């Protein structure tokens, strides 16, 4: 076998691996590569609508998004964790015997095999050379396309009535709820709350109820004097390469009491202020009409009660907006909880995170508020500082989650695998019940080892950041071939990990990776009242993006998001699931068909090369 | 004499030259260098309030900014042009004999002498080396200051109540009225005007009055279909290094008819739409509360009537806002007018530009609307593509403006000198009458020869752009020593002349040059609803500016602007005219005193070196 064939066979198998894990969890794998894989295997490709994810449609006229009626009855099943994964059993008896219902999940041994294959592939000489050259070619090809067709693309857009960059839909695909307001908004809110609520009991300090006045007095502060400077939530030069300092910025005026009061769902006022702030942000998005956001709320896994509390907050304050799609973020802070003895082992954390969701899926009426909330949740995120190195290497010999009782955190890959395994089984169950499914959309490749990107290539519907794809041509090319969406936040990176003009966003976009723009934390990074527009404006200016580029990125963001099928049809056109120009409705997306054709032809050309390589002998 | 002394003596004389021409025209020369110059000369320095510029105060409560009463009576003087400069005579008889009243203006021969001295200085080896090294030192010194004092500066700002970057005043020091709205705003305005005024006669086409409906029909357009893309007023990659293409962007949909209708003061509807758009922009600034702008309106010098028409527009539509300070821009397009035989020679253009202003100053009641307008005008700008080379070299042998009758344009320096000479004499007369004076604030150093920056060092109160100071260490150092304000527009440069991350703004700011941020043309360059905030936000992100940096730049913008003394006292503090920490009121500016002290000490240190060098022998 020559080098070319070796590379193609490796890449072919890698694509097959991703396809398998995507299907298993009702996550997305695009049509075009799927068709090529079938062709290589000599099979007929056909669309399997059954493996598509399900997102909750927006409420129809008069429908109450918080309605707790009409949930299906309990299945009477039993959910129980074994080896870090929740299994569903017909009843307690079969649970005791571990005879689970047939919800296929990933097999650990196979997963490790697949993973090891990919680890070998990304450092295999010929494949590195091959992918490096293909990526270089993709870059040059786009530059040529641009030089030849830029004016034609612009002409198409100019002829396109009603639609321009301002009124094509864009989704902020990566934003943390606790930082979704900008610093000025938070400042105003704090001042306003003090004017209205100074004498309200808002917290308990050292066992004693205190009013807002007393709370601020205990901090030697008067909100009237507060400024954006003293609020001190904005990232600056001090936070570069200092994730720890960045995390401290979540505390207004450096006081965790204020974070608890204003940015938490759980506090003495039942997270009322936080809910109000989020609803104000949502109302700004509704006013802007064409902008949507996918805020993350935290589930820590420290306590099984967290879901009930969070969904209680969601329902109590009716935190719903058609412009928001909710995500759950799970911080990877096992070591902290274990050190404080909050959890006995890693398995308990996983159980706290997933068991309540399985239970609410089996019997929605057992926790109607949670069931309502889950309808509006579209996926899971995994978050923390990726530059922290765990020292652990995930293998078949790794302790099972229930055996992981040391204080040290398991590796990123270990975390990712167990989250994925649970989500996959959960989605099986939910799909069976006709409920919405969840996407796995972790933070990945912001820093740390390239193996993070490898783990997510296997398990994630799409990722946030992806900066480190710069470091691995094989993975970068695989992300391209499989069209894995990447939510990039160059302003966030600029404050934390990578200077703006070194950001690979432009390079990725040119090569044809599916990138979207997101804000991450407007409170820490942005200056204006429209953080997502600020993000687009700065990218447009620094990278000199054309309107077609910007509209393509906007379109990517809708595709990547957890917006429902109805919404996607409305925002992108009826054929949005199809690849190439056929799937694009320029009247809705303002993306030139020339661009779509270029992307499609280029993608087919690359896949075809692999087919040739694989079928050579 | 050693190299050091040579350099210092040259720089000393250069500063003296600038001081002389600033005083002559009631323009600003800062106290500190002035004190050093006096010290070198062994003289006592004292503040001469008589040479300060005069800006019209904002109207008091109930005062009408358009009031045409209470103008002083006519002086009965006669104004007449001689050798390109307007002189004022007691009467026609003394005019015929050229016995002007004593309004000292610059002497051409001396000016040329001074200019030639500076031309020699900027290419003198030892001075180049000296200034280059001083600038390098200033840069390193600031970096050290930053490393040592950044946290202390921040602490000062955090302790400063009520004031932060958002509520410290900032002035958009360089913005063209015809492009002061953003593209989306213009689009909305066009659509709205069509909905309301479709059947209104708005223009005359080929001698026939046409309604708006007919006008759009003649262009094969319907505003309902218009988008930002088809409007096509935004600069893109196509405009880089193409000032000609950029200028074409002023035409919406490429149609000069629409430019005439929406962005001109003179048309069939007397510039009503243009006035409305500007008033909407002003109202946005008023809502934002802390933002001001200095829009430029054009006087071409093609016709003596222009002033009357422009001021008629201003008064008719009552285009006044306390957040706007007006500037007059004069495009350097003599060659076009001469080629079309609109003017017989260059002198006539100068006469058309300046004579009406002299006349309205001598007898305000002769043209009350113009007199009202002039009260609100704060300065003159000179605009055009600086990269066009004229081939002419200004010297004592150059033809006088009345003799300049060829089609070719005179050089930049020639233009600048004659504008300055007229403004200087005009200010003398206006000061005498207790009227407001005008600053000369030309576009300078955006492109073209460094001699542009030399001419403006001699004549301009402050400049726009200044990019080319990068190319001449001597001039850059002189701009530093004399603290000549520079309105920079990195987003504009990014689309036209220089990529964002190569912009010298950060470097200039660090070295201590007085830079402000301005938008130039929001219609062409900006994306968001708050162009000035977008400009600040992008600079802050790309250059990683600290809050103190941003507030210092904001403060610079107020100082550079034509805001009145009352407003400056209100926005910067009572002592704003003093240099150093004494002149800074942190409660108003949010600039740390540590920063002010650093700037002041560093400036004195550099001036002191020159004093030592000059007084060495």
mmCIF file of C-alpha atoms in Angstrom, chain B residues 184-483:
data_model
loop_
_atom_site.group_PDB
_atom_site.id
_atom_site.type_symbol
_atom_site.label_atom_id
_atom_site.label_comp_id
_atom_site.label_asym_id
_atom_site.label_seq_id
_atom_site.Cartn_x
_atom_site.Cartn_y
_atom_site.Cartn_z
ATOM 1 C CA UNK B 184 -28.777 50.255 8.205
ATOM 2 C CA UNK B 185 -30.011 53.662 9.339
ATOM 3 C CA UNK B 186 -29.803 55.042 5.806
ATOM 4 C CA UNK B 187 -31.609 51.984 4.448
ATOM 5 C CA UNK B 188 -34.429 52.341 6.962
ATOM 6 C CA UNK B 189 -34.681 56.049 6.260
ATOM 7 C CA UNK B 190 -34.974 55.496 2.511
ATOM 8 C CA UNK B 191 -37.690 52.870 2.994
ATOM 9 C CA UNK B 192 -39.565 55.054 5.444
ATOM 10 C CA UNK B 193 -39.359 58.129 3.213
ATOM 11 C CA UNK B 194 -40.829 56.097 0.360
ATOM 12 C CA UNK B 195 -43.707 54.861 2.449
ATOM 13 C CA UNK B 196 -44.608 58.429 3.390
ATOM 14 C CA UNK B 197 -43.525 60.494 0.412
ATOM 15 C CA UNK B 198 -43.863 58.282 -2.681
ATOM 16 C CA UNK B 199 -45.978 60.852 -4.494
ATOM 17 C CA UNK B 200 -43.989 63.880 -3.450
ATOM 18 C CA UNK B 201 -42.031 65.755 -6.091
ATOM 19 C CA UNK B 202 -38.468 65.318 -4.920
ATOM 20 C CA UNK B 203 -36.237 65.997 -7.883
ATOM 21 C CA UNK B 204 -35.916 67.359 -11.375
ATOM 22 C CA UNK B 205 -34.755 64.847 -13.978
ATOM 23 C CA UNK B 206 -33.921 66.083 -17.466
ATOM 24 C CA UNK B 207 -35.781 69.314 -16.763
ATOM 25 C CA UNK B 208 -38.906 67.530 -15.546
ATOM 26 C CA UNK B 209 -40.160 67.389 -11.978
ATOM 27 C CA UNK B 210 -40.448 63.798 -10.745
ATOM 28 C CA UNK B 211 -42.011 62.212 -7.717
ATOM 29 C CA UNK B 212 -40.090 59.839 -5.526
ATOM 30 C CA UNK B 213 -41.965 56.954 -7.125
ATOM 31 C CA UNK B 214 -40.871 58.120 -10.571
ATOM 32 C CA UNK B 215 -37.323 58.698 -9.402
ATOM 33 C CA UNK B 216 -36.995 55.159 -8.099
ATOM 34 C CA UNK B 217 -38.756 53.795 -11.175
ATOM 35 C CA UNK B 218 -36.221 55.562 -13.406
ATOM 36 C CA UNK B 219 -33.524 53.682 -11.499
ATOM 37 C CA UNK B 220 -35.389 50.363 -11.873
ATOM 38 C CA UNK B 221 -35.617 50.132 -8.129
ATOM 39 C CA UNK B 222 -38.267 49.673 -5.531
ATOM 40 C CA UNK B 223 -37.209 50.676 -2.015
ATOM 41 C CA UNK B 224 -39.223 47.781 -0.601
ATOM 42 C CA UNK B 225 -36.692 45.385 -2.145
ATOM 43 C CA UNK B 226 -33.651 47.359 -1.055
ATOM 44 C CA UNK B 227 -31.182 45.723 1.292
ATOM 45 C CA UNK B 228 -27.924 46.782 2.818
ATOM 46 C CA UNK B 229 -26.269 44.760 0.045
ATOM 47 C CA UNK B 230 -28.000 46.462 -2.840
ATOM 48 C CA UNK B 231 -27.613 49.828 -1.108
ATOM 49 C CA UNK B 232 -23.898 49.122 -1.442
ATOM 50 C CA UNK B 233 -22.485 51.977 0.596
ATOM 51 C CA UNK B 234 -20.224 49.862 2.786
ATOM 52 C CA UNK B 235 -16.519 49.767 2.129
ATOM 53 C CA UNK B 236 -15.156 46.300 1.629
ATOM 54 C CA UNK B 237 -12.054 44.578 0.432
ATOM 55 C CA UNK B 238 -12.565 46.294 -2.903
ATOM 56 C CA UNK B 239 -11.834 49.734 -1.471
ATOM 57 C CA UNK B 240 -8.411 48.945 -0.007
ATOM 58 C CA UNK B 241 -5.913 51.342 -1.596
ATOM 59 C CA UNK B 242 -8.716 52.520 -3.877
ATOM 60 C CA UNK B 243 -9.869 55.938 -2.743
ATOM 61 C CA UNK B 244 -11.716 56.329 -6.023
ATOM 62 C CA UNK B 245 -13.861 53.254 -5.367
ATOM 63 C CA UNK B 246 -14.371 54.435 -1.847
ATOM 64 C CA UNK B 247 -15.713 57.775 -3.002
ATOM 65 C CA UNK B 248 -18.157 55.988 -5.283
ATOM 66 C CA UNK B 249 -19.604 54.310 -2.184
ATOM 67 C CA UNK B 250 -21.171 57.627 -1.240
ATOM 68 C CA UNK B 251 -23.781 56.914 -3.911
ATOM 69 C CA UNK B 252 -26.536 54.631 -2.601
ATOM 70 C CA UNK B 253 -27.172 51.818 -5.109
ATOM 71 C CA UNK B 254 -24.459 53.530 -7.150
ATOM 72 C CA UNK B 255 -26.957 56.255 -8.084
ATOM 73 C CA UNK B 256 -25.847 59.839 -7.631
ATOM 74 C CA UNK B 257 -29.550 60.808 -7.792
ATOM 75 C CA UNK B 258 -30.057 59.123 -4.432
ATOM 76 C CA UNK B 259 -26.995 60.777 -3.006
ATOM 77 C CA UNK B 260 -28.439 64.098 -4.123
ATOM 78 C CA UNK B 261 -31.787 63.310 -2.577
ATOM 79 C CA UNK B 262 -30.663 61.933 0.764
ATOM 80 C CA UNK B 263 -27.205 63.233 1.461
ATOM 81 C CA UNK B 264 -27.081 66.736 0.095
ATOM 82 C CA UNK B 265 -28.051 70.056 1.597
ATOM 83 C CA UNK B 266 -28.911 71.432 -1.808
ATOM 84 C CA UNK B 267 -31.612 69.713 -3.831
ATOM 85 C CA UNK B 268 -35.239 69.971 -4.852
ATOM 86 C CA UNK B 269 -36.458 69.450 -1.293
ATOM 87 C CA UNK B 270 -33.878 71.851 0.183
ATOM 88 C CA UNK B 271 -31.945 69.033 1.814
ATOM 89 C CA UNK B 272 -34.842 68.085 4.055
ATOM 90 C CA UNK B 273 -34.030 64.367 4.193
ATOM 91 C CA UNK B 274 -30.379 64.982 4.889
ATOM 92 C CA UNK B 275 -31.305 67.328 7.729
ATOM 93 C CA UNK B 276 -33.718 64.762 9.154
ATOM 94 C CA UNK B 277 -31.120 62.003 9.053
ATOM 95 C CA UNK B 278 -28.574 64.197 10.824
ATOM 96 C CA UNK B 279 -31.114 65.137 13.453
ATOM 97 C CA UNK B 280 -31.831 61.451 14.027
ATOM 98 C CA UNK B 281 -28.113 60.802 14.486
ATOM 99 C CA UNK B 282 -27.964 63.734 16.909
ATOM 100 C CA UNK B 283 -30.910 62.401 18.820
ATOM 101 C CA UNK B 284 -29.140 59.031 19.188
ATOM 102 C CA UNK B 285 -26.130 60.881 20.583
ATOM 103 C CA UNK B 286 -28.354 62.787 22.981
ATOM 104 C CA UNK B 287 -29.878 59.505 24.131
ATOM 105 C CA UNK B 288 -26.420 58.033 24.633
ATOM 106 C CA UNK B 289 -25.744 61.166 26.747
ATOM 107 C CA UNK B 290 -21.961 61.003 26.863
ATOM 108 C CA UNK B 291 -21.182 61.084 23.158
ATOM 109 C CA UNK B 292 -20.593 64.116 20.951
ATOM 110 C CA UNK B 293 -19.642 64.481 17.315
ATOM 111 C CA UNK B 294 -18.049 67.045 15.027
ATOM 112 C CA UNK B 295 -19.595 66.471 11.597
ATOM 113 C CA UNK B 296 -18.098 68.110 8.520
ATOM 114 C CA UNK B 297 -20.234 69.910 5.923
ATOM 115 C CA UNK B 298 -18.753 70.843 2.558
ATOM 116 C CA UNK B 299 -17.916 74.228 1.122
ATOM 117 C CA UNK B 300 -16.424 73.655 -2.315
ATOM 118 C CA UNK B 301 -15.352 77.133 -3.322
ATOM 119 C CA UNK B 302 -16.976 76.777 -6.699
ATOM 120 C CA UNK B 303 -19.485 79.533 -6.108
ATOM 121 C CA UNK B 304 -19.646 82.451 -3.636
ATOM 122 C CA UNK B 305 -23.277 81.516 -2.982
ATOM 123 C CA UNK B 306 -22.457 78.228 -1.291
ATOM 124 C CA UNK B 307 -22.283 79.678 2.199
ATOM 125 C CA UNK B 308 -25.682 81.313 1.867
ATOM 126 C CA UNK B 309 -27.242 78.087 0.662
ATOM 127 C CA UNK B 310 -25.597 75.969 3.331
ATOM 128 C CA UNK B 311 -26.532 78.303 6.150
ATOM 129 C CA UNK B 312 -30.027 78.586 4.673
ATOM 130 C CA UNK B 313 -30.344 74.811 4.954
ATOM 131 C CA UNK B 314 -28.979 74.885 8.490
ATOM 132 C CA UNK B 315 -31.456 77.512 9.622
ATOM 133 C CA UNK B 316 -34.458 76.294 7.645
ATOM 134 C CA UNK B 317 -34.282 72.798 9.117
ATOM 135 C CA UNK B 318 -32.930 73.987 12.456
ATOM 136 C CA UNK B 319 -30.138 71.445 12.340
ATOM 137 C CA UNK B 320 -28.867 72.065 15.821
ATOM 138 C CA UNK B 321 -28.017 69.767 18.653
ATOM 139 C CA UNK B 322 -25.915 70.415 21.749
ATOM 140 C CA UNK B 323 -24.203 67.133 20.877
ATOM 141 C CA UNK B 324 -22.964 68.333 17.485
ATOM 142 C CA UNK B 325 -20.205 70.835 16.762
ATOM 143 C CA UNK B 326 -19.949 71.782 13.130
ATOM 144 C CA UNK B 327 -16.918 71.825 10.911
ATOM 145 C CA UNK B 328 -16.490 72.999 7.328
ATOM 146 C CA UNK B 329 -14.613 70.679 5.012
ATOM 147 C CA UNK B 330 -13.085 72.018 1.819
ATOM 148 C CA UNK B 331 -12.385 69.304 -0.768
ATOM 149 C CA UNK B 332 -9.158 69.931 -2.663
ATOM 150 C CA UNK B 333 -10.750 69.489 -6.066
ATOM 151 C CA UNK B 334 -9.587 72.648 -7.842
ATOM 152 C CA UNK B 335 -8.491 70.629 -10.886
ATOM 153 C CA UNK B 336 -12.038 69.368 -11.515
ATOM 154 C CA UNK B 337 -13.632 72.804 -11.219
ATOM 155 C CA UNK B 338 -10.941 74.399 -13.361
ATOM 156 C CA UNK B 339 -11.257 71.713 -16.023
ATOM 157 C CA UNK B 340 -14.987 72.401 -16.229
ATOM 158 C CA UNK B 341 -14.232 76.123 -16.244
ATOM 159 C CA UNK B 342 -16.283 76.713 -13.102
ATOM 160 C CA UNK B 343 -13.471 78.887 -11.763
ATOM 161 C CA UNK B 344 -10.894 80.959 -13.647
ATOM 162 C CA UNK B 345 -8.051 80.383 -11.190
ATOM 163 C CA UNK B 346 -7.245 79.023 -7.751
ATOM 164 C CA UNK B 347 -7.563 82.454 -6.147
ATOM 165 C CA UNK B 348 -11.243 82.565 -7.047
ATOM 166 C CA UNK B 349 -11.829 79.327 -5.130
ATOM 167 C CA UNK B 350 -10.150 80.756 -2.070
ATOM 168 C CA UNK B 351 -12.214 83.893 -2.458
ATOM 169 C CA UNK B 352 -15.432 81.873 -2.728
ATOM 170 C CA UNK B 353 -14.469 79.977 0.409
ATOM 171 C CA UNK B 354 -13.407 82.870 2.604
ATOM 172 C CA UNK B 355 -14.793 86.194 1.370
ATOM 173 C CA UNK B 356 -18.417 85.513 2.451
ATOM 174 C CA UNK B 357 -17.195 84.663 5.953
ATOM 175 C CA UNK B 358 -15.171 87.866 6.188
ATOM 176 C CA UNK B 359 -18.159 89.830 4.970
ATOM 177 C CA UNK B 360 -20.539 88.222 7.449
ATOM 178 C CA UNK B 361 -18.002 88.974 10.146
ATOM 179 C CA UNK B 362 -17.739 92.650 9.155
ATOM 180 C CA UNK B 363 -21.495 93.038 8.834
ATOM 181 C CA UNK B 364 -23.338 90.109 10.461
ATOM 182 C CA UNK B 365 -26.731 91.583 9.650
ATOM 183 C CA UNK B 366 -25.947 91.499 5.947
ATOM 184 C CA UNK B 367 -26.395 87.719 6.072
ATOM 185 C CA UNK B 368 -28.030 86.819 9.387
ATOM 186 C CA UNK B 369 -28.489 83.133 8.571
ATOM 187 C CA UNK B 370 -24.840 82.771 7.720
ATOM 188 C CA UNK B 371 -23.914 84.649 10.880
ATOM 189 C CA UNK B 372 -26.007 82.238 12.940
ATOM 190 C CA UNK B 373 -24.422 79.267 11.216
ATOM 191 C CA UNK B 374 -20.891 80.607 11.712
ATOM 192 C CA UNK B 375 -21.522 80.833 15.440
ATOM 193 C CA UNK B 376 -21.919 77.064 15.431
ATOM 194 C CA UNK B 377 -18.963 76.359 13.160
ATOM 195 C CA UNK B 378 -15.805 75.528 15.063
ATOM 196 C CA UNK B 379 -13.264 74.939 12.361
ATOM 197 C CA UNK B 380 -12.113 74.122 8.866
ATOM 198 C CA UNK B 381 -11.009 70.803 7.472
ATOM 199 C CA UNK B 382 -9.185 70.172 4.197
ATOM 200 C CA UNK B 383 -10.094 66.887 2.549
ATOM 201 C CA UNK B 384 -9.165 64.686 -0.398
ATOM 202 C CA UNK B 385 -7.134 61.662 -1.342
ATOM 203 C CA UNK B 386 -3.667 62.481 -0.055
ATOM 204 C CA UNK B 387 -2.036 59.752 -2.075
ATOM 205 C CA UNK B 388 -2.562 61.786 -5.265
ATOM 206 C CA UNK B 389 0.724 63.479 -6.008
ATOM 207 C CA UNK B 390 0.581 67.008 -7.411
ATOM 208 C CA UNK B 391 4.140 67.323 -8.692
ATOM 209 C CA UNK B 392 4.169 70.961 -7.618
ATOM 210 C CA UNK B 393 6.666 72.196 -5.046
ATOM 211 C CA UNK B 394 5.610 75.185 -2.953
ATOM 212 C CA UNK B 395 8.225 77.967 -2.903
ATOM 213 C CA UNK B 396 8.446 81.744 -3.062
ATOM 214 C CA UNK B 397 8.501 81.338 -6.818
ATOM 215 C CA UNK B 398 5.173 79.508 -6.948
ATOM 216 C CA UNK B 399 2.480 81.401 -8.828
ATOM 217 C CA UNK B 400 0.162 83.426 -6.609
ATOM 218 C CA UNK B 401 -3.334 81.876 -6.302
ATOM 219 C CA UNK B 402 -4.767 84.449 -8.731
ATOM 220 C CA UNK B 403 -2.101 83.425 -11.237
ATOM 221 C CA UNK B 404 -2.690 79.715 -10.725
ATOM 222 C CA UNK B 405 -4.911 79.160 -13.737
ATOM 223 C CA UNK B 406 -3.673 75.812 -15.042
ATOM 224 C CA UNK B 407 -5.887 72.742 -14.723
ATOM 225 C CA UNK B 408 -3.461 70.958 -12.405
ATOM 226 C CA UNK B 409 -4.059 71.223 -8.662
ATOM 227 C CA UNK B 410 -1.475 72.989 -6.526
ATOM 228 C CA UNK B 411 0.317 70.930 -3.902
ATOM 229 C CA UNK B 412 -1.083 69.948 -0.517
ATOM 230 C CA UNK B 413 1.228 72.444 1.190
ATOM 231 C CA UNK B 414 0.104 75.273 -1.069
ATOM 232 C CA UNK B 415 -3.528 74.517 -0.241
ATOM 233 C CA UNK B 416 -2.768 74.299 3.465
ATOM 234 C CA UNK B 417 -0.818 77.533 3.533
ATOM 235 C CA UNK B 418 -3.523 79.578 1.846
ATOM 236 C CA UNK B 419 -6.286 78.112 3.976
ATOM 237 C CA UNK B 420 -4.267 78.798 7.079
ATOM 238 C CA UNK B 421 -3.352 82.328 6.024
ATOM 239 C CA UNK B 422 -6.998 83.214 5.473
ATOM 240 C CA UNK B 423 -8.175 81.545 8.679
ATOM 241 C CA UNK B 424 -5.500 83.387 10.669
ATOM 242 C CA UNK B 425 -6.610 86.799 9.385
ATOM 243 C CA UNK B 426 -10.263 85.840 9.740
ATOM 244 C CA UNK B 427 -9.719 84.875 13.369
ATOM 245 C CA UNK B 428 -7.970 88.174 14.038
ATOM 246 C CA UNK B 429 -11.000 90.018 12.790
ATOM 247 C CA UNK B 430 -13.488 87.778 14.632
ATOM 248 C CA UNK B 431 -11.584 87.953 17.880
ATOM 249 C CA UNK B 432 -11.593 91.727 17.600
ATOM 250 C CA UNK B 433 -15.356 91.585 17.219
ATOM 251 C CA UNK B 434 -15.798 89.182 20.149
ATOM 252 C CA UNK B 435 -16.930 86.409 17.844
ATOM 253 C CA UNK B 436 -15.978 82.756 17.945
ATOM 254 C CA UNK B 437 -12.812 81.760 16.102
ATOM 255 C CA UNK B 438 -12.121 78.793 13.815
ATOM 256 C CA UNK B 439 -9.590 75.996 14.212
ATOM 257 C CA UNK B 440 -7.761 74.575 11.266
ATOM 258 C CA UNK B 441 -8.057 70.783 11.491
ATOM 259 C CA UNK B 442 -7.132 69.240 8.157
ATOM 260 C CA UNK B 443 -6.948 65.610 7.104
ATOM 261 C CA UNK B 444 -3.239 64.971 7.168
ATOM 262 C CA UNK B 445 -0.884 62.023 6.952
ATOM 263 C CA UNK B 446 -3.498 59.479 5.897
ATOM 264 C CA UNK B 447 -1.323 58.822 2.840
ATOM 265 C CA UNK B 448 1.070 60.711 0.554
ATOM 266 C CA UNK B 449 4.268 62.593 1.360
ATOM 267 C CA UNK B 450 5.452 63.325 4.887
ATOM 268 C CA UNK B 451 5.637 67.005 3.940
ATOM 269 C CA UNK B 452 1.866 67.078 4.517
ATOM 270 C CA UNK B 453 2.564 66.468 8.180
ATOM 271 C CA UNK B 454 5.204 69.148 8.112
ATOM 272 C CA UNK B 455 2.841 71.746 6.678
ATOM 273 C CA UNK B 456 0.254 70.913 9.316
ATOM 274 C CA UNK B 457 2.789 70.999 12.115
ATOM 275 C CA UNK B 458 3.173 74.653 11.170
ATOM 276 C CA UNK B 459 -0.458 75.524 10.615
ATOM 277 C CA UNK B 460 -2.994 73.106 12.083
ATOM 278 C CA UNK B 461 -4.467 73.213 15.538
ATOM 279 C CA UNK B 462 -4.844 69.457 15.213
ATOM 280 C CA UNK B 463 -5.118 66.866 12.459
ATOM 281 C CA UNK B 464 -7.054 63.809 11.357
ATOM 282 C CA UNK B 465 -5.262 60.488 10.663
ATOM 283 C CA UNK B 466 -1.501 61.137 11.050
ATOM 284 C CA UNK B 467 -0.625 57.580 10.005
ATOM 285 C CA UNK B 468 2.472 58.730 8.163
ATOM 286 C CA UNK B 469 4.088 60.013 11.329
ATOM 287 C CA UNK B 470 5.305 56.410 11.318
ATOM 288 C CA UNK B 471 7.605 57.403 8.472
ATOM 289 C CA UNK B 472 9.310 60.424 10.019
ATOM 290 C CA UNK B 473 10.785 60.145 13.509
ATOM 291 C CA UNK B 474 11.544 63.861 13.585
ATOM 292 C CA UNK B 475 7.956 64.862 12.859
ATOM 293 C CA UNK B 476 6.578 62.203 15.170
ATOM 294 C CA UNK B 477 8.749 63.519 17.978
ATOM 295 C CA UNK B 478 7.755 67.092 17.212
ATOM 296 C CA UNK B 479 4.059 66.161 17.273
ATOM 297 C CA UNK B 480 4.778 64.612 20.646
ATOM 298 C CA UNK B 481 6.678 67.605 22.024
ATOM 299 C CA UNK B 482 4.039 70.069 20.843
ATOM 300 C CA UNK B 483 1.243 67.671 21.861
#
